[in-house]
Every structure is written in structure tokens, then in C-alpha cells.
JSON list of C-alpha atoms in Angstrom, two decimals:
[
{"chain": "A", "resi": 1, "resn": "UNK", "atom": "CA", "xyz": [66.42, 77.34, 104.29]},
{"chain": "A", "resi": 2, "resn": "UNK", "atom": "CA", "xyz": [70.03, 78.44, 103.56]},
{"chain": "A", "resi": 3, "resn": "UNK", "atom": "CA", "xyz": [71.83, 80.10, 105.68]},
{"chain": "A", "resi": 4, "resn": "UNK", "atom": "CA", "xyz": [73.80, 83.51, 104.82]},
{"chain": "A", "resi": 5, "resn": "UNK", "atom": "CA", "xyz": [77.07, 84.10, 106.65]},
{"chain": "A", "resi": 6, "resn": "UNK", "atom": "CA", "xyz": [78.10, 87.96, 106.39]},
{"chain": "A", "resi": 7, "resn": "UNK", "atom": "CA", "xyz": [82.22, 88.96, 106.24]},
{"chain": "A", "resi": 8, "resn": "UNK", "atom": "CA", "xyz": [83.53, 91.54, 107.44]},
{"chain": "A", "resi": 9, "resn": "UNK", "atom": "CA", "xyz": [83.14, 95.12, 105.83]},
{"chain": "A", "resi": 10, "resn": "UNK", "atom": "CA", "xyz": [85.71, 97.71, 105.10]},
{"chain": "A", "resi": 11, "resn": "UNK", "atom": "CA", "xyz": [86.45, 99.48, 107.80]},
{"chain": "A", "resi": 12, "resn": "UNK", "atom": "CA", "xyz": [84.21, 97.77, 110.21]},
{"chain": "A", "resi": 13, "resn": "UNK", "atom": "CA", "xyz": [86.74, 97.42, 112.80]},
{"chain": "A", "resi": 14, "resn": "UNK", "atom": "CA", "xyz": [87.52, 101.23, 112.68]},
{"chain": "A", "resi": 15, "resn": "UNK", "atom": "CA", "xyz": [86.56, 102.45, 116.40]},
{"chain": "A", "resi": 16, "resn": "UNK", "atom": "CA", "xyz": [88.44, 106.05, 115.39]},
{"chain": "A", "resi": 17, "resn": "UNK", "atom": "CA", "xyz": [90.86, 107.75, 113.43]},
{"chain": "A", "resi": 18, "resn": "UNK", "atom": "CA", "xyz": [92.85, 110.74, 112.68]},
{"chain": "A", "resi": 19, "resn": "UNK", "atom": "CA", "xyz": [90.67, 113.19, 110.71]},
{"chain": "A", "resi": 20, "resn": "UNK", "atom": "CA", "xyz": [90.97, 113.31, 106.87]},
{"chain": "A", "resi": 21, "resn": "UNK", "atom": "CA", "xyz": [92.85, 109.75, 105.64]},
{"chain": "A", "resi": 22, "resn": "UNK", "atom": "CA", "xyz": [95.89, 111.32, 108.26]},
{"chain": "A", "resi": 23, "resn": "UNK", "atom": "CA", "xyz": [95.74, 106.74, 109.46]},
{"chain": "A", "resi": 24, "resn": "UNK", "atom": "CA", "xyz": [95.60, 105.21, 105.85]},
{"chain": "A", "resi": 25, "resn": "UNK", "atom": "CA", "xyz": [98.27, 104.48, 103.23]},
{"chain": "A", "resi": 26, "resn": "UNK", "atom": "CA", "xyz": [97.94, 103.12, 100.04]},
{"chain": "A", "resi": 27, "resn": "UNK", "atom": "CA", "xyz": [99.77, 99.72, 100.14]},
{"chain": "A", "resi": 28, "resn": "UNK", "atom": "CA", "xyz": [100.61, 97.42, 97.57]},
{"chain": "A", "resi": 29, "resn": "UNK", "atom": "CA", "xyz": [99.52, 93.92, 98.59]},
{"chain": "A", "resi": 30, "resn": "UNK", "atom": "CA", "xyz": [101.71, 90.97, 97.48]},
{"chain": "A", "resi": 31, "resn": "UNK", "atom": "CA", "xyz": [101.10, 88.33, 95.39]},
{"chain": "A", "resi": 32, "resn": "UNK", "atom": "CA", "xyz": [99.51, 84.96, 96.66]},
{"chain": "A", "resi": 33, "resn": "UNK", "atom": "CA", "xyz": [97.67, 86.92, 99.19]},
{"chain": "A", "resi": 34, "resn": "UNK", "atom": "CA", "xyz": [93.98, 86.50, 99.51]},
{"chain": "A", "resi": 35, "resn": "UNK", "atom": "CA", "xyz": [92.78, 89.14, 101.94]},
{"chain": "A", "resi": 36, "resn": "UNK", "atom": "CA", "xyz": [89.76, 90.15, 103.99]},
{"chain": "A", "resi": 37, "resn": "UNK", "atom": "CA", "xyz": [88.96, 93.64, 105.92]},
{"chain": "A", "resi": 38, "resn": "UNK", "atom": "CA", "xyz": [90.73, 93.68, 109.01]},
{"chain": "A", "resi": 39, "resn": "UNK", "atom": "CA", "xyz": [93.47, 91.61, 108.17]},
{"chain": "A", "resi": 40, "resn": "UNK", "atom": "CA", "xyz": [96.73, 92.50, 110.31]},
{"chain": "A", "resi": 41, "resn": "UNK", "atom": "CA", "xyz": [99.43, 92.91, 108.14]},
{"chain": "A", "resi": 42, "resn": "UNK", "atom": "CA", "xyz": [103.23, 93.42, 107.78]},
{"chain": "A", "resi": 43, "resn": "UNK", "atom": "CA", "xyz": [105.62, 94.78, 104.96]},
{"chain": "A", "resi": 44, "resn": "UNK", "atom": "CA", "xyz": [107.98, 92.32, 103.54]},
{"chain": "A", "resi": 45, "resn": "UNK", "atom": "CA", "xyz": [111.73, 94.10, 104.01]},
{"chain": "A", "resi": 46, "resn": "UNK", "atom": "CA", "xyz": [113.19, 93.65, 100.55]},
{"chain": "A", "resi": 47, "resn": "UNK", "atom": "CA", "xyz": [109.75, 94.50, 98.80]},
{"chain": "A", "resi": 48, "resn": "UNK", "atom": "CA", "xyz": [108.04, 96.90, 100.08]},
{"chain": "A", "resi": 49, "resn": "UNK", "atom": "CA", "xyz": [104.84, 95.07, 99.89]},
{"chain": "A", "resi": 50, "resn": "UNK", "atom": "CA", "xyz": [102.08, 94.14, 102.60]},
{"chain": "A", "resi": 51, "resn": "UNK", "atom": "CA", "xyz": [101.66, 90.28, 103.32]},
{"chain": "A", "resi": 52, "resn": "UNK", "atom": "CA", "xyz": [99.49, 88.95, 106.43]},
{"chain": "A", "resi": 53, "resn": "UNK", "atom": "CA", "xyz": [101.34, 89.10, 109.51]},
{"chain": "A", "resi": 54, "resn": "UNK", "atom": "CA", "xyz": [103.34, 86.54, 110.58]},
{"chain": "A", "resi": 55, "resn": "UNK", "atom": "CA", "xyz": [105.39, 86.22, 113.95]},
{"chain": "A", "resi": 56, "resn": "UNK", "atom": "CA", "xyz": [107.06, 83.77, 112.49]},
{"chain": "A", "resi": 57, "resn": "UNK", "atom": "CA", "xyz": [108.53, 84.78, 109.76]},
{"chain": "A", "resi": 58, "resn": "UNK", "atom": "CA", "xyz": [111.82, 86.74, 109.23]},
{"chain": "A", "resi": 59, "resn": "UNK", "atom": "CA", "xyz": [110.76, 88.82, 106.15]},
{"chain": "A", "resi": 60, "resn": "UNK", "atom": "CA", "xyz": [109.46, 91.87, 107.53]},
{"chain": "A", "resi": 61, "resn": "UNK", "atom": "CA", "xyz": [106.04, 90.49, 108.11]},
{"chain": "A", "resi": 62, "resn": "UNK", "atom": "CA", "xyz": [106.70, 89.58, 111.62]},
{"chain": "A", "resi": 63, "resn": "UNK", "atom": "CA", "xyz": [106.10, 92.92, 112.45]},
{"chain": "A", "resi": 64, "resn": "UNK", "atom": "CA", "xyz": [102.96, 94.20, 112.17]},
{"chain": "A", "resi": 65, "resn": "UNK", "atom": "CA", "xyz": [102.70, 97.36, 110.03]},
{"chain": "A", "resi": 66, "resn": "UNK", "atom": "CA", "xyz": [99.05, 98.24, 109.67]},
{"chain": "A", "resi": 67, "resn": "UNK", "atom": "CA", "xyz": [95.36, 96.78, 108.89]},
{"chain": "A", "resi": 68, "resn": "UNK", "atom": "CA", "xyz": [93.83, 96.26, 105.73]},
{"chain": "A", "resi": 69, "resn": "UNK", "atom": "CA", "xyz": [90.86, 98.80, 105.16]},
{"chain": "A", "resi": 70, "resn": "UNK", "atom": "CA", "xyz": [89.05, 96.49, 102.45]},
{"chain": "A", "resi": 71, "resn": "UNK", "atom": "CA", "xyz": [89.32, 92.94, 101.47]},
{"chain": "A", "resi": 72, "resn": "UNK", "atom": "CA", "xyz": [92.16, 92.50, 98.65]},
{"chain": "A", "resi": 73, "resn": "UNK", "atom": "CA", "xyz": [92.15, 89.52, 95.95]},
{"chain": "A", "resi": 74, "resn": "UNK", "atom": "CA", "xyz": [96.13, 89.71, 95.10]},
{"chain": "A", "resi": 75, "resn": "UNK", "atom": "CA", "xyz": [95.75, 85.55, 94.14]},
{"chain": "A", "resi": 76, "resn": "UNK", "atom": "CA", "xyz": [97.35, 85.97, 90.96]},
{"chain": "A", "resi": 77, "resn": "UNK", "atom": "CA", "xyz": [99.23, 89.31, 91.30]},
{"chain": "A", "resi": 78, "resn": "UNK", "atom": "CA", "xyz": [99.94, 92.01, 93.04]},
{"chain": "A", "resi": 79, "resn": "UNK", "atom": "CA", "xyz": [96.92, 94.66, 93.91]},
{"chain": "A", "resi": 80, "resn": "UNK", "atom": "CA", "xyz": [96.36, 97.81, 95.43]},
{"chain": "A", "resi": 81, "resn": "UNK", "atom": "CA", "xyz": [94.93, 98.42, 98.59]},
{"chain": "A", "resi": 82, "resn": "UNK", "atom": "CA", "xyz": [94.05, 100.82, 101.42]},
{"chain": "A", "resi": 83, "resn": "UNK", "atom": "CA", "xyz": [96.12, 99.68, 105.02]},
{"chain": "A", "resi": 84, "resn": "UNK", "atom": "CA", "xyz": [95.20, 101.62, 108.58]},
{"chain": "A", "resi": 85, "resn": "UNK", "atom": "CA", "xyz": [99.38, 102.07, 109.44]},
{"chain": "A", "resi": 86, "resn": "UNK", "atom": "CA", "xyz": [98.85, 104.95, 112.30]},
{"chain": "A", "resi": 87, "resn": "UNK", "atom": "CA", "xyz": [96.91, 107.18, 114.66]},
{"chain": "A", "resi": 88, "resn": "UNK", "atom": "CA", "xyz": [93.87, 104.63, 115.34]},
{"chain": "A", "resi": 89, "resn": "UNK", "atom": "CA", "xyz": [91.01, 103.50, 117.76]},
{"chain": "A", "resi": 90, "resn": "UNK", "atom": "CA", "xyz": [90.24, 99.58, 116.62]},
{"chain": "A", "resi": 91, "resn": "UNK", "atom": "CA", "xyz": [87.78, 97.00, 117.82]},
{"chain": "A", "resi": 92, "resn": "UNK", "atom": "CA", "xyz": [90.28, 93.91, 118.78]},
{"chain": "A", "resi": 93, "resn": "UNK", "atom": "CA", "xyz": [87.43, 91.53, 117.90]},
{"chain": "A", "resi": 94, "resn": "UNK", "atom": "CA", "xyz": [87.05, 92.50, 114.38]},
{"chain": "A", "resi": 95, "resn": "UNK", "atom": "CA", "xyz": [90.77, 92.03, 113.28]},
{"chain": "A", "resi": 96, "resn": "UNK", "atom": "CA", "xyz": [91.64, 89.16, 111.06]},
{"chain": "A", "resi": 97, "resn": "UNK", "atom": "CA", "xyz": [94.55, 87.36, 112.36]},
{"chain": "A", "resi": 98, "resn": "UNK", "atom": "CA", "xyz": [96.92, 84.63, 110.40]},
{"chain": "A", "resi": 99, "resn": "UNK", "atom": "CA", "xyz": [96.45, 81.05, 111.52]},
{"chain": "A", "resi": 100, "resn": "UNK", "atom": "CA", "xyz": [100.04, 81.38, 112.21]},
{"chain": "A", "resi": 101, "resn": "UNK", "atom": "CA", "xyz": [99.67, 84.25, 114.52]},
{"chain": "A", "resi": 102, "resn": "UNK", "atom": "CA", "xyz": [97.49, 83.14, 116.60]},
{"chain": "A", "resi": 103, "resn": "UNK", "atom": "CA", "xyz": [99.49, 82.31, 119.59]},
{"chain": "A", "resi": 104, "resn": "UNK", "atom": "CA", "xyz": [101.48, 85.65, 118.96]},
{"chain": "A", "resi": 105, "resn": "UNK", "atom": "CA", "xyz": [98.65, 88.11, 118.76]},
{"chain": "A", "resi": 106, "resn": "UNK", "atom": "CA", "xyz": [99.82, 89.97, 121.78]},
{"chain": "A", "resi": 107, "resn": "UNK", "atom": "CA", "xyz": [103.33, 90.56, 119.94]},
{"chain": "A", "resi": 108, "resn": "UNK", "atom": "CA", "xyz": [100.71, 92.02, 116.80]},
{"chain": "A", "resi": 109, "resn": "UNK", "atom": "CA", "xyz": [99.21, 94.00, 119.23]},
{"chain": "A", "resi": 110, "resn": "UNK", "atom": "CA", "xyz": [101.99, 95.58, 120.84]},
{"chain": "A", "resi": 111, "resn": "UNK", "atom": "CA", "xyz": [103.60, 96.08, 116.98]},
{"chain": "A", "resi": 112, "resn": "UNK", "atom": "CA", "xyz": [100.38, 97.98, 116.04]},
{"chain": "A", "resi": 113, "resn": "UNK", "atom": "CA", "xyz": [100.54, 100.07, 119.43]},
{"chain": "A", "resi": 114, "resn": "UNK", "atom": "CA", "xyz": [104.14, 101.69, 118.65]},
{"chain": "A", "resi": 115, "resn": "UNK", "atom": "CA", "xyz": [102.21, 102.56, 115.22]},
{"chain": "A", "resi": 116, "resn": "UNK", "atom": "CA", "xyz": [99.59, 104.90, 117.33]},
{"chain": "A", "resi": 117, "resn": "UNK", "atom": "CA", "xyz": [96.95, 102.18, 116.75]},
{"chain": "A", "resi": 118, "resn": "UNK", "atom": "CA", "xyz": [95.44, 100.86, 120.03]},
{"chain": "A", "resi": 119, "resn": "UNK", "atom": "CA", "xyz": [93.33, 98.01, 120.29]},
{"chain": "A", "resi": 120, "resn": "UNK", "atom": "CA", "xyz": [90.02, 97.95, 122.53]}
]
């Protein structure tokens, strides 16, 4: 028998929010980006556009500016998407971090707090 793995949903991770879309933004997600709902992410400086977070980096993405509502395909271009950037309640267990990230999740965390989204 074959076994079904199930991803994450959009907005799964959501614990709260401000009322109406008050925490969401529409984002542009950059090109080369293949992303799933959940997915930290941080706005590159000299574009504008969201890219997975990165600690690393020195782009703008080491900063974490928000969470990606749904999964986004932006593979071969750039794509619109829906990004959690304020006034949030989210489950830390459901949030999609960058391999590259992972020892620096605590810096993510922190970045996300000063945005009004606090991680349980």
C-alpha cells in the first residue's frame, strides 16, 4: 500500500490574527523560489520582493519580514502571494524554515516578534 504524506495547508500555522486581513500583505515572491505554507520569509533590500529567510545572507532576507499564507511556485518567475507581516498568534512547529536557517531560528524568531507576530 502507498503511503500519502500531507503538506502543509494555507494558513495552518495561523494560531490568531488581527481581525479582517489587518496581518496579511500581498507580497511579490521572487524568482527561483519554490515555496510552501509557512515558509519564513524576508524582503530582499534593493527589490522589494520576498525570498526565504536567510541569516546568512546580506540582502535583506536575513531579516525576517513575515510568513507565507499559501505555498508559492515562483520557479520560473516572479508570483504573487499572500505573507502574515504583523499582529499574529503562530504555531512555532508549523513554520517552514530554510536549511540555512536552521541554526539561526531564534534570530527568525525574535525578527518576527518586533513584527507583532509571536511564536507559541
Amino acid at each position: 500500500m502507498t503511503e500519502l504524506t500531507e503538506g502543509r495547508h494555507a494558513g495552518e500555522f495561523i494560531v490568531s490574527e488581527a481581525n479582517g486581513s489587518r496581518s496579511r500583505e500581498a507580497i511579490t515572491v521572487l524568482s527561483g523560489q519554490d515555496l510552501g505554507a509557512g515558509d519564513v520569509v524576508g524582503k530582499v533590500t534593493a527589490s522589494s520582493k520576498y525570498a526565504i529567510y536567510n541569516n546568512a545572507a546580506s540582502d535583506g532576507t536575513e531579516v525576517a519580514a513575515g510568513i507565507l499564507y499559501a505555498a508559492v511556485d515562483a520557479s520560473a518567475a516572479d508570483a504573487a502571494g499572500v505573507a502574515v507581516v504583523r499582529d499574529a498568534e503562530v504555531n512555532a512547529s508549523e513554520l517552514g524554515w530554510n536549511a540555512q536557517a536552521q541554526g539561526a531560528i531564534d534570530a527568525g524568531t525574535t525578527d518576527l516578534l518586533a513584527l507583532g507576530i509571536i511564536s507559541r
